[in-house]
PDB file of C-alpha atoms and ligand atoms in Angstrom:
ATOM      1  CA  MET N   1       0.000   0.000   0.000  1.00 60.00           C
ATOM      2  CA  ILE N   2       1.307   3.451  -0.875  1.00 62.00           C
ATOM      3  CA  GLN N   3       1.406   5.723   2.139  1.00 61.00           C
ATOM      4  CA  ILE N   4       1.126   9.413   1.399  1.00 60.00           C
ATOM      5  CA  GLU N   5       3.179  11.302   3.939  1.00 65.00           C
ATOM      6  CA  LYS N   6       1.237  14.100   5.578  1.00 64.00           C
ATOM      7  CA  PRO N   7       3.127  17.394   6.057  1.00 67.00           C
ATOM      8  CA  ARG N   8       4.444  17.686   9.600  1.00 90.00           C
ATOM      9  CA  GLU N   9       3.697  20.634  11.819  1.00 93.00           C
ATOM     10  CA  ILE N  10       6.689  22.903  12.274  1.00 96.00           C
ATOM     11  CA  PHE N  11       4.985  25.504  14.472  1.00 97.00           C
ATOM     12  CA  GLN N  12       2.032  25.003  16.736  1.00 97.00           C
ATOM     13  CA  THR N  13       0.542  27.933  18.608  1.00 97.00           C
ATOM     14  CA  ASN N  14      -1.727  26.975  21.475  1.00 97.00           C
ATOM     15  CA  HIS N  15      -3.960  29.476  23.263  1.00 98.00           C
ATOM     16  CA  LEU N  16      -1.630  32.311  22.272  1.00 98.00           C
ATOM     17  CA  ASN N  17      -2.516  35.749  23.654  1.00 98.00           C
ATOM     18  CA  VAL N  18      -0.527  38.951  23.177  1.00 98.00           C
ATOM     19  CA  TRP N  19      -1.168  42.297  24.863  1.00 98.00           C
ATOM     20  CA  TYR N  20       0.547  45.625  24.218  1.00 97.00           C
ATOM     21  CA  GLY N  21      -0.266  47.317  27.505  1.00 96.00           C
ATOM     22  CA  GLU N  22      -4.076  47.203  27.632  1.00 96.00           C
ATOM     23  CA  GLN N  23      -4.393  46.422  23.928  1.00 96.00           C
ATOM     24  CA  HIS N  24      -5.319  42.744  23.502  1.00 98.00           C
ATOM     25  CA  ALA N  25      -3.709  42.219  20.074  1.00 98.00           C
ATOM     26  CA  LEU N  26      -3.951  38.409  19.764  1.00 98.00           C
ATOM     27  CA  LYS N  27      -6.762  36.443  21.377  1.00 98.00           C
ATOM     28  CA  ASP N  28      -6.452  32.737  22.019  1.00 98.00           C
ATOM     29  CA  ILE N  29      -4.816  31.815  18.715  1.00 98.00           C
ATOM     30  CA  ASN N  30      -4.622  28.095  17.963  1.00 98.00           C
ATOM     31  CA  LEU N  31      -2.855  27.581  14.665  1.00 97.00           C
ATOM     32  CA  SER N  32      -0.636  24.876  13.201  1.00 97.00           C
ATOM     33  CA  ILE N  33       1.917  25.702  10.536  1.00 97.00           C
ATOM     34  CA  LYS N  34       2.844  22.805   8.286  1.00 95.00           C
ATOM     35  CA  GLU N  35       6.361  22.034   7.227  1.00 96.00           C
ATOM     36  CA  LYS N  36       7.341  22.917   3.645  1.00 96.00           C
ATOM     37  CA  GLU N  37       4.090  24.640   2.899  1.00 97.00           C
ATOM     38  CA  VAL N  38       3.200  28.277   2.382  1.00 98.00           C
ATOM     39  CA  THR N  39       0.796  29.612   5.021  1.00 98.00           C
ATOM     40  CA  ALA N  40      -0.823  32.975   4.291  1.00 98.00           C
ATOM     41  CA  ILE N  41      -2.185  35.224   7.041  1.00 98.00           C
ATOM     42  CA  ILE N  42      -4.856  37.619   5.808  1.00 97.00           C
ATOM     43  CA  GLY N  43      -7.177  40.122   7.443  1.00 97.00           C
ATOM     44  CA  PRO N  44      -7.891  43.845   7.664  1.00 96.00           C
ATOM     45  CA  SER N  45      -5.445  46.415   8.991  1.00 95.00           C
ATOM     46  CA  GLY N  46      -4.813  46.134  12.735  1.00 96.00           C
ATOM     47  CA  CYS N  47      -6.190  42.579  13.074  1.00 97.00           C
ATOM     48  CA  GLY N  48      -2.893  41.245  14.459  1.00 97.00           C
ATOM     49  CA  LYS N  49      -1.222  39.657  11.405  1.00 97.00           C
ATOM     50  CA  SER N  50       2.209  41.232  11.959  1.00 97.00           C
ATOM     51  CA  THR N  51       1.991  40.645  15.688  1.00 98.00           C
ATOM     52  CA  TYR N  52       1.395  36.954  15.051  1.00 98.00           C
ATOM     53  CA  LEU N  53       4.375  36.772  12.667  1.00 97.00           C
ATOM     54  CA  LYS N  54       6.653  38.657  15.058  1.00 97.00           C
ATOM     55  CA  THR N  55       5.643  36.358  17.903  1.00 97.00           C
ATOM     56  CA  LEU N  56       7.035  33.385  15.966  1.00 97.00           C
ATOM     57  CA  ASN N  57      10.579  34.810  16.065  1.00 96.00           C
ATOM     58  CA  ARG N  58       9.988  36.685  19.341  1.00 97.00           C
ATOM     59  CA  MET N  59      10.597  40.061  17.734  1.00 96.00           C
ATOM     60  CA  VAL N  60       7.375  41.117  19.401  1.00 97.00           C
ATOM     61  CA  GLU N  61       9.303  41.214  22.677  1.00 95.00           C
ATOM     62  CA  LEU N  62      11.056  44.355  21.444  1.00 95.00           C
ATOM     63  CA  ALA N  63       7.838  46.336  21.962  1.00 95.00           C
ATOM     64  CA  SER N  64       7.538  47.958  25.353  1.00 92.00           C
ATOM     65  CA  ASN N  65       4.923  46.655  27.761  1.00 95.00           C
ATOM     66  CA  VAL N  66       4.214  43.463  25.825  1.00 97.00           C
ATOM     67  CA  ARG N  67       2.737  40.395  27.549  1.00 97.00           C
ATOM     68  CA  ILE N  68       2.432  36.949  26.028  1.00 97.00           C
ATOM     69  CA  THR N  69       0.586  33.878  27.307  1.00 97.00           C
ATOM     70  CA  GLY N  70       0.123  30.436  25.771  1.00 97.00           C
ATOM     71  CA  ASP N  71       2.588  28.156  24.007  1.00 96.00           C
ATOM     72  CA  ILE N  72       4.425  28.314  20.724  1.00 97.00           C
ATOM     73  CA  LEU N  73       5.929  24.973  19.862  1.00 97.00           C
ATOM     74  CA  TYR N  74       8.666  24.943  17.242  1.00 96.00           C
ATOM     75  CA  LYS N  75       9.431  21.327  16.408  1.00 94.00           C
ATOM     76  CA  GLU N  76       7.691  20.455  19.667  1.00 90.00           C
ATOM     77  CA  GLU N  77       9.825  22.728  21.888  1.00 95.00           C
ATOM     78  CA  ASN N  78       8.244  25.741  23.533  1.00 97.00           C
ATOM     79  CA  ILE N  79      10.096  28.813  22.214  1.00 97.00           C
ATOM     80  CA  LEU N  80       8.489  30.985  24.902  1.00 96.00           C
ATOM     81  CA  HIS N  81      10.221  28.979  27.600  1.00 93.00           C
ATOM     82  CA  LYS N  82      12.868  31.090  29.308  1.00 87.00           C
ATOM     83  CA  LYS N  83      15.566  28.531  28.555  1.00 92.00           C
ATOM     84  CA  TYR N  84      14.968  28.856  24.797  1.00 95.00           C
ATOM     85  CA  THR N  85      17.232  31.670  23.636  1.00 95.00           C
ATOM     86  CA  VAL N  86      16.309  34.174  20.948  1.00 95.00           C
ATOM     87  CA  GLU N  87      19.709  33.584  19.301  1.00 92.00           C
ATOM     88  CA  ARG N  88      18.941  29.897  18.905  1.00 93.00           C
ATOM     89  CA  LEU N  89      15.485  30.637  17.533  1.00 95.00           C
ATOM     90  CA  ARG N  90      16.725  33.186  14.989  1.00 93.00           C
ATOM     91  CA  THR N  91      19.138  30.680  13.422  1.00 92.00           C
ATOM     92  CA  LYS N  92      16.099  28.600  12.504  1.00 95.00           C
ATOM     93  CA  VAL N  93      13.527  31.284  11.778  1.00 97.00           C
ATOM     94  CA  GLY N  94      14.482  34.034   9.312  1.00 95.00           C
ATOM     95  CA  MET N  95      12.431  37.089   8.421  1.00 96.00           C
ATOM     96  CA  VAL N  96      11.914  39.257   5.354  1.00 95.00           C
ATOM     97  CA  PHE N  97      10.221  42.632   5.783  1.00 95.00           C
ATOM     98  CA  GLN N  98       7.802  44.754   3.797  1.00 93.00           C
ATOM     99  CA  LYS N  99      10.403  47.256   2.672  1.00 93.00           C
ATOM    100  CA  PRO N 100      13.659  45.765   1.367  1.00 94.00           C
ATOM    101  CA  ASN N 101      16.218  46.557   4.080  1.00 95.00           C
ATOM    102  CA  PRO N 102      19.707  45.609   2.882  1.00 96.00           C
ATOM    103  CA  PHE N 103      22.558  46.667   5.158  1.00 97.00           C
ATOM    104  CA  PRO N 104      24.664  49.617   3.934  1.00 97.00           C
ATOM    105  CA  LYS N 105      27.312  47.207   2.684  1.00 97.00           C
ATOM    106  CA  THR N 106      28.321  45.407  -0.489  1.00 98.00           C
ATOM    107  CA  ILE N 107      26.106  42.702  -1.971  1.00 98.00           C
ATOM    108  CA  TYR N 108      28.652  40.080  -0.835  1.00 98.00           C
ATOM    109  CA  ASP N 109      28.878  41.419   2.710  1.00 98.00           C
ATOM    110  CA  ASN N 110      25.093  41.508   3.069  1.00 98.00           C
ATOM    111  CA  VAL N 111      24.862  37.766   2.444  1.00 98.00           C
ATOM    112  CA  ALA N 112      28.046  36.894   4.357  1.00 98.00           C
ATOM    113  CA  TYR N 113      26.912  38.901   7.400  1.00 97.00           C
ATOM    114  CA  GLY N 114      24.950  36.135   9.189  1.00 95.00           C
ATOM    115  CA  PRO N 115      27.472  33.330   8.564  1.00 96.00           C
ATOM    116  CA  ARG N 116      30.315  35.631   9.780  1.00 96.00           C
ATOM    117  CA  ILE N 117      28.383  36.364  12.971  1.00 93.00           C
ATOM    118  CA  HIS N 118      28.111  32.610  13.432  1.00 90.00           C
ATOM    119  CA  GLY N 119      31.898  32.364  13.265  1.00 93.00           C
ATOM    120  CA  ILE N 120      32.561  31.374   9.654  1.00 94.00           C
ATOM    121  CA  LYS N 121      35.739  33.162   8.543  1.00 94.00           C
ATOM    122  CA  ASN N 122      37.092  30.875   5.841  1.00 96.00           C
ATOM    123  CA  LYS N 123      36.957  32.829   2.548  1.00 96.00           C
ATOM    124  CA  LYS N 124      36.279  29.796   0.348  1.00 97.00           C
ATOM    125  CA  MET N 125      33.454  28.674   2.610  1.00 97.00           C
ATOM    126  CA  LEU N 126      31.937  32.165   2.691  1.00 97.00           C
ATOM    127  CA  ASP N 127      32.218  32.434  -1.122  1.00 98.00           C
ATOM    128  CA  GLU N 128      30.266  29.189  -1.420  1.00 97.00           C
ATOM    129  CA  ILE N 129      27.565  30.258   1.022  1.00 97.00           C
ATOM    130  CA  VAL N 130      27.180  33.620  -0.730  1.00 98.00           C
ATOM    131  CA  GLU N 131      26.898  32.027  -4.169  1.00 98.00           C
ATOM    132  CA  ASN N 132      24.490  29.297  -3.045  1.00 96.00           C
ATOM    133  CA  SER N 133      22.253  31.727  -1.171  1.00 96.00           C
ATOM    134  CA  LEU N 134      22.137  34.154  -4.096  1.00 97.00           C
ATOM    135  CA  ARG N 135      21.349  31.271  -6.462  1.00 95.00           C
ATOM    136  CA  LYS N 136      18.534  30.008  -4.201  1.00 93.00           C
ATOM    137  CA  ALA N 137      17.111  33.535  -4.084  1.00 93.00           C
ATOM    138  CA  ALA N 138      17.181  33.660  -7.913  1.00 92.00           C
ATOM    139  CA  ILE N 139      19.393  36.725  -8.018  1.00 95.00           C
ATOM    140  CA  TRP N 140      22.840  35.223  -8.722  1.00 97.00           C
ATOM    141  CA  ASP N 141      22.730  35.986 -12.459  1.00 96.00           C
ATOM    142  CA  ASP N 142      21.802  39.609 -11.767  1.00 96.00           C
ATOM    143  CA  VAL N 143      24.672  40.225  -9.338  1.00 97.00           C
ATOM    144  CA  LYS N 144      27.465  37.708  -9.940  1.00 97.00           C
ATOM    145  CA  ASP N 145      29.642  40.294 -11.715  1.00 97.00           C
ATOM    146  CA  ARG N 146      29.154  42.992  -9.076  1.00 97.00           C
ATOM    147  CA  LEU N 147      29.339  41.279  -5.718  1.00 98.00           C
ATOM    148  CA  GLN N 148      31.567  44.062  -4.372  1.00 98.00           C
ATOM    149  CA  HIS N 149      29.108  46.797  -5.410  1.00 98.00           C
ATOM    150  CA  HIS N 150      26.977  48.527  -2.818  1.00 97.00           C
ATOM    151  CA  ALA N 151      23.596  46.851  -2.239  1.00 98.00           C
ATOM    152  CA  TYR N 152      21.806  50.195  -2.512  1.00 97.00           C
ATOM    153  CA  GLY N 153      22.631  50.226  -6.253  1.00 96.00           C
ATOM    154  CA  LEU N 154      20.148  47.364  -6.821  1.00 97.00           C
ATOM    155  CA  SER N 155      16.512  47.877  -7.822  1.00 95.00           C
ATOM    156  CA  GLY N 156      13.828  47.439  -5.143  1.00 93.00           C
ATOM    157  CA  GLY N 157      12.920  43.960  -6.436  1.00 93.00           C
ATOM    158  CA  GLN N 158      16.583  42.924  -6.531  1.00 95.00           C
ATOM    159  CA  GLN N 159      17.116  44.305  -3.016  1.00 96.00           C
ATOM    160  CA  GLN N 160      14.203  42.202  -1.764  1.00 94.00           C
ATOM    161  CA  ARG N 161      15.673  39.045  -3.333  1.00 95.00           C
ATOM    162  CA  LEU N 162      19.039  40.000  -1.791  1.00 97.00           C
ATOM    163  CA  CYS N 163      17.306  40.206   1.601  1.00 96.00           C
ATOM    164  CA  ILE N 164      15.854  36.738   0.968  1.00 95.00           C
ATOM    165  CA  ALA N 165      19.394  35.500   0.110  1.00 96.00           C
ATOM    166  CA  ARG N 166      20.685  37.073   3.337  1.00 97.00           C
ATOM    167  CA  CYS N 167      17.990  35.211   5.230  1.00 96.00           C
ATOM    168  CA  LEU N 168      18.797  31.892   3.468  1.00 96.00           C
ATOM    169  CA  ALA N 169      22.522  32.233   4.291  1.00 97.00           C
ATOM    170  CA  ILE N 170      21.832  31.385   7.937  1.00 95.00           C
ATOM    171  CA  GLU N 171      20.151  28.143   6.792  1.00 94.00           C
ATOM    172  CA  PRO N 172      16.792  28.630   8.467  1.00 96.00           C
ATOM    173  CA  ASP N 173      13.920  26.119   8.412  1.00 96.00           C
ATOM    174  CA  VAL N 174      11.241  28.787   8.410  1.00 97.00           C
ATOM    175  CA  ILE N 175      10.985  32.089   6.547  1.00 97.00           C
ATOM    176  CA  LEU N 176       8.580  34.719   7.879  1.00 98.00           C
ATOM    177  CA  MET N 177       7.540  37.272   5.276  1.00 97.00           C
ATOM    178  CA  ASP N 178       5.692  40.441   6.250  1.00 97.00           C
ATOM    179  CA  GLU N 179       4.051  41.805   3.079  1.00 96.00           C
ATOM    180  CA  PRO N 180       7.248  41.132   1.123  1.00 94.00           C
ATOM    181  CA  THR N 181       5.962  42.435  -2.203  1.00 94.00           C
ATOM    182  CA  SER N 182       3.865  45.419  -1.181  1.00 92.00           C
ATOM    183  CA  ALA N 183       6.702  47.855  -2.036  1.00 89.00           C
ATOM    184  CA  LEU N 184       7.478  46.150  -5.365  1.00 89.00           C
ATOM    185  CA  ASP N 185       6.317  46.653  -8.960  1.00 92.00           C
ATOM    186  CA  PRO N 186       4.254  43.873 -10.634  1.00 93.00           C
ATOM    187  CA  ILE N 187       7.226  42.221 -12.388  1.00 93.00           C
ATOM    188  CA  SER N 188       9.344  42.102  -9.212  1.00 90.00           C
ATOM    189  CA  THR N 189       6.269  40.856  -7.333  1.00 93.00           C
ATOM    190  CA  LEU N 190       5.891  38.003  -9.809  1.00 94.00           C
ATOM    191  CA  LYS N 191       9.573  37.078  -9.401  1.00 91.00           C
ATOM    192  CA  VAL N 192       9.291  36.999  -5.614  1.00 92.00           C
ATOM    193  CA  GLU N 193       6.066  34.935  -5.836  1.00 96.00           C
ATOM    194  CA  GLU N 194       7.801  32.447  -8.176  1.00 95.00           C
ATOM    195  CA  LEU N 195      10.708  32.336  -5.772  1.00 94.00           C
ATOM    196  CA  ILE N 196       8.380  31.554  -2.846  1.00 96.00           C
ATOM    197  CA  GLN N 197       6.957  28.629  -4.835  1.00 96.00           C
ATOM    198  CA  THR N 198      10.467  27.248  -5.374  1.00 95.00           C
ATOM    199  CA  LEU N 199      11.604  27.866  -1.803  1.00 95.00           C
ATOM    200  CA  LYS N 200       8.724  25.941  -0.279  1.00 95.00           C
ATOM    201  CA  GLN N 201      10.343  22.705  -1.466  1.00 95.00           C
ATOM    202  CA  ASN N 202      12.923  23.246   1.275  1.00 95.00           C
ATOM    203  CA  TYR N 203      11.486  25.791   3.696  1.00 96.00           C
ATOM    204  CA  SER N 204       8.283  26.464   5.591  1.00 97.00           C
ATOM    205  CA  ILE N 205       7.020  29.919   4.689  1.00 98.00           C
ATOM    206  CA  ILE N 206       4.544  32.117   6.532  1.00 98.00           C
ATOM    207  CA  ILE N 207       3.486  35.208   4.647  1.00 98.00           C
ATOM    208  CA  VAL N 208       1.375  38.141   5.776  1.00 98.00           C
ATOM    209  CA  THR N 209      -0.350  39.740   2.824  1.00 96.00           C
ATOM    210  CA  HIS N 210      -3.075  42.291   2.141  1.00 93.00           C
ATOM    211  CA  ASN N 211      -3.327  40.946  -1.359  1.00 93.00           C
ATOM    212  CA  MET N 212      -5.900  38.170  -1.433  1.00 93.00           C
ATOM    213  CA  GLN N 213      -5.088  37.181  -5.014  1.00 94.00           C
ATOM    214  CA  GLN N 214      -1.524  36.702  -3.857  1.00 95.00           C
ATOM    215  CA  ALA N 215      -2.622  34.501  -0.947  1.00 97.00           C
ATOM    216  CA  ALA N 216      -4.782  32.479  -3.355  1.00 96.00           C
ATOM    217  CA  ARG N 217      -1.932  32.151  -5.896  1.00 96.00           C
ATOM    218  CA  ILE N 218       0.899  31.088  -3.650  1.00 97.00           C
ATOM    219  CA  SER N 219      -0.314  29.597  -0.387  1.00 98.00           C
ATOM    220  CA  ASP N 220      -1.338  26.092   0.635  1.00 97.00           C
ATOM    221  CA  GLN N 221      -3.270  27.111   3.736  1.00 97.00           C
ATOM    222  CA  THR N 222      -4.712  30.487   4.681  1.00 98.00           C
ATOM    223  CA  ALA N 223      -5.650  31.870   8.087  1.00 98.00           C
ATOM    224  CA  PHE N 224      -8.093  34.775   8.371  1.00 98.00           C
ATOM    225  CA  PHE N 225      -7.636  37.103  11.362  1.00 98.00           C
ATOM    226  CA  LEU N 226     -10.100  39.710  12.595  1.00 97.00           C
ATOM    227  CA  HIS N 227      -9.812  41.997  15.642  1.00 97.00           C
ATOM    228  CA  GLY N 228      -7.037  39.820  17.112  1.00 98.00           C
ATOM    229  CA  GLU N 229      -8.940  36.535  16.667  1.00 98.00           C
ATOM    230  CA  MET N 230      -8.290  33.803  14.173  1.00 98.00           C
ATOM    231  CA  ILE N 231     -11.671  33.333  12.549  1.00 98.00           C
ATOM    232  CA  GLU N 232     -10.741  30.361  10.394  1.00 97.00           C
ATOM    233  CA  CYS N 233      -7.837  28.534   8.849  1.00 97.00           C
ATOM    234  CA  SER N 234      -8.107  25.992   6.074  1.00 97.00           C
ATOM    235  CA  GLN N 235      -6.723  24.867   2.751  1.00 97.00           C
ATOM    236  CA  THR N 236      -6.442  27.985   0.601  1.00 98.00           C
ATOM    237  CA  ASN N 237      -8.743  26.656  -2.163  1.00 97.00           C
ATOM    238  CA  LYS N 238     -11.393  25.851   0.368  1.00 97.00           C
ATOM    239  CA  LEU N 239     -11.127  29.111   2.279  1.00 97.00           C
ATOM    240  CA  PHE N 240     -11.545  31.151  -0.896  1.00 96.00           C
ATOM    241  CA  SER N 241     -14.234  28.975  -2.522  1.00 96.00           C
ATOM    242  CA  SER N 242     -16.381  28.032   0.456  1.00 96.00           C
ATOM    243  CA  PRO N 243     -15.389  29.809   3.664  1.00 97.00           C
ATOM    244  CA  ALA N 244     -16.860  28.321   6.819  1.00 96.00           C
ATOM    245  CA  ASP N 245     -17.502  31.654   8.542  1.00 97.00           C
ATOM    246  CA  ARG N 246     -19.654  34.475   7.182  1.00 96.00           C
ATOM    247  CA  ARG N 247     -17.073  37.076   8.248  1.00 96.00           C
ATOM    248  CA  THR N 248     -14.396  35.368   6.129  1.00 97.00           C
ATOM    249  CA  GLY N 249     -16.782  35.397   3.164  1.00 96.00           C
ATOM    250  CA  ASP N 250     -17.529  39.087   3.700  1.00 95.00           C
ATOM    251  CA  TYR N 251     -13.828  39.933   3.846  1.00 95.00           C
ATOM    252  CA  ILE N 252     -12.697  37.944   0.815  1.00 94.00           C
ATOM    253  CA  SER N 253     -15.548  39.274  -1.259  1.00 91.00           C
ATOM    254  CA  GLY N 254     -14.491  42.820  -0.384  1.00 86.00           C
ATOM    255  CA  ARG N 255     -17.481  43.726   1.778  1.00 77.00           C
ATOM    256  CA  PHE N 256     -15.137  45.215   4.385  1.00 74.00           C
ATOM    257  CA  GLY N 257     -11.439  45.773   5.094  1.00 69.00           C
TER     258      GLY N 257
HETATM  259  N1  ATP C   1       4.363  48.137  19.396  1.00 67.23           N
HETATM  260  C1  ATP C   1       3.047  48.278  19.608  1.00 67.23           C
HETATM  261  N2  ATP C   1       2.595  48.938  20.700  1.00 67.23           N
HETATM  262  C2  ATP C   1       1.267  49.071  20.928  1.00 67.23           C
HETATM  263  N3  ATP C   1       0.299  48.580  20.126  1.00 67.23           N
HETATM  264  C3  ATP C   1       0.697  47.928  19.018  1.00 67.23           C
HETATM  265  C4  ATP C   1       2.088  47.741  18.699  1.00 67.23           C
HETATM  266  N4  ATP C   1       2.169  47.045  17.532  1.00 67.23           N
HETATM  267  C5  ATP C   1       0.897  46.815  17.155  1.00 67.23           C
HETATM  268  N5  ATP C   1       0.018  47.326  18.031  1.00 67.23           N
HETATM  269  C6  ATP C   1      -1.457  47.262  17.970  1.00 67.23           C
HETATM  270  O1  ATP C   1      -1.837  45.881  17.923  1.00 67.23           O
HETATM  271  C7  ATP C   1      -2.881  45.673  16.980  1.00 67.23           C
HETATM  272  C8  ATP C   1      -2.419  44.671  15.924  1.00 67.23           C
HETATM  273  O2  ATP C   1      -1.391  45.289  15.144  1.00 67.23           O
HETATM  274  P1  ATP C   1      -0.646  44.521  13.961  1.00 67.23           P
HETATM  275  O3  ATP C   1       0.454  45.409  13.474  1.00 67.23           O
HETATM  276  O4  ATP C   1      -0.276  43.170  14.409  1.00 67.23           O
HETATM  277  O5  ATP C   1      -1.818  44.419  12.873  1.00 67.23           O
HETATM  278  P2  ATP C   1      -1.763  44.049  11.316  1.00 67.23           P
HETATM  279  O6  ATP C   1      -2.921  43.170  11.063  1.00 67.23           O
HETATM  280  O7  ATP C   1      -0.411  43.528  10.962  1.00 67.23           O
HETATM  281  O8  ATP C   1      -2.020  45.480  10.652  1.00 67.23           O
HETATM  282  P3  ATP C   1      -1.518  46.068   9.234  1.00 67.23           P
HETATM  283  O9  ATP C   1      -2.162  45.212   8.182  1.00 67.23           O
HETATM  284  O10 ATP C   1      -2.052  47.461   9.241  1.00 67.23           O
HETATM  285  O11 ATP C   1      -0.014  46.006   9.214  1.00 67.23           O
HETATM  286  C9  ATP C   1      -3.229  47.063  16.427  1.00 67.23           C
HETATM  287  O12 ATP C   1      -4.313  47.559  17.143  1.00 67.23           O
HETATM  288  C10 ATP C   1      -1.988  47.874  16.683  1.00 67.23           C
HETATM  289  O13 ATP C   1      -2.294  49.226  16.842  1.00 67.23           O
END
């Protein structure tokens, strides 16, 4: 008998609550993120999408007066446990932001930055990591003859793929993407979407997007958030064709948000 392997869960959030002071930004979120799939988080402005993403790499802790309850299991270990260090987490969970944010350095040094921090000094090894990461981010051909040029000389779309290469250089398992194409033109957007489709063969990707067509095009499962609650999460085809909750239907058909 042929056994079809089900995707494993890489992240599991159980009864997750986040407050910024009095503001209850995430309310009892129970969500499983599957390995080597693309999970899209959608919902209107202020519903808690970015907060959820930033909780997964504990960036949310940078906000003042933040309080978190519940569990976040990454490969079955609770990352909110005080023994789990942020440094350890960030080697496994990389992040790409809305606006491309290369460091004010050369293209090479941007990608080599993470590996150098982790103690890799050997030039040949760094050269290999830089080339492989740029290839995986589908930008090697654009930059291979100008690795020592400043990253700011690249177009916005190229800068975003460079930031993805920088993230891949630390060999993460998970890539968090917070509206990664919202500052890009349609052609660059298409390239990044194609890249996401390729990357999911090896990485688990969680993407926050305002663009519902984008969620429908590139994700396997979609979660809809509203006022800090997760209203529903299901296979993307199902969520967009027959949502279980009326509020999801209203949002995806443009009745609000
Ligand atoms: N650092 C912070 N301090 C206080 N409140 C915050 C902070 N960050 C976010 N919030 C509040 O938490 C709620 C959720 O914000 P969040 O940024 O997660 O929403 P979002 O769905 O990502 O919104 P958008 O689509 O506009 O980016 C909002 O009410 C927001 O004002």
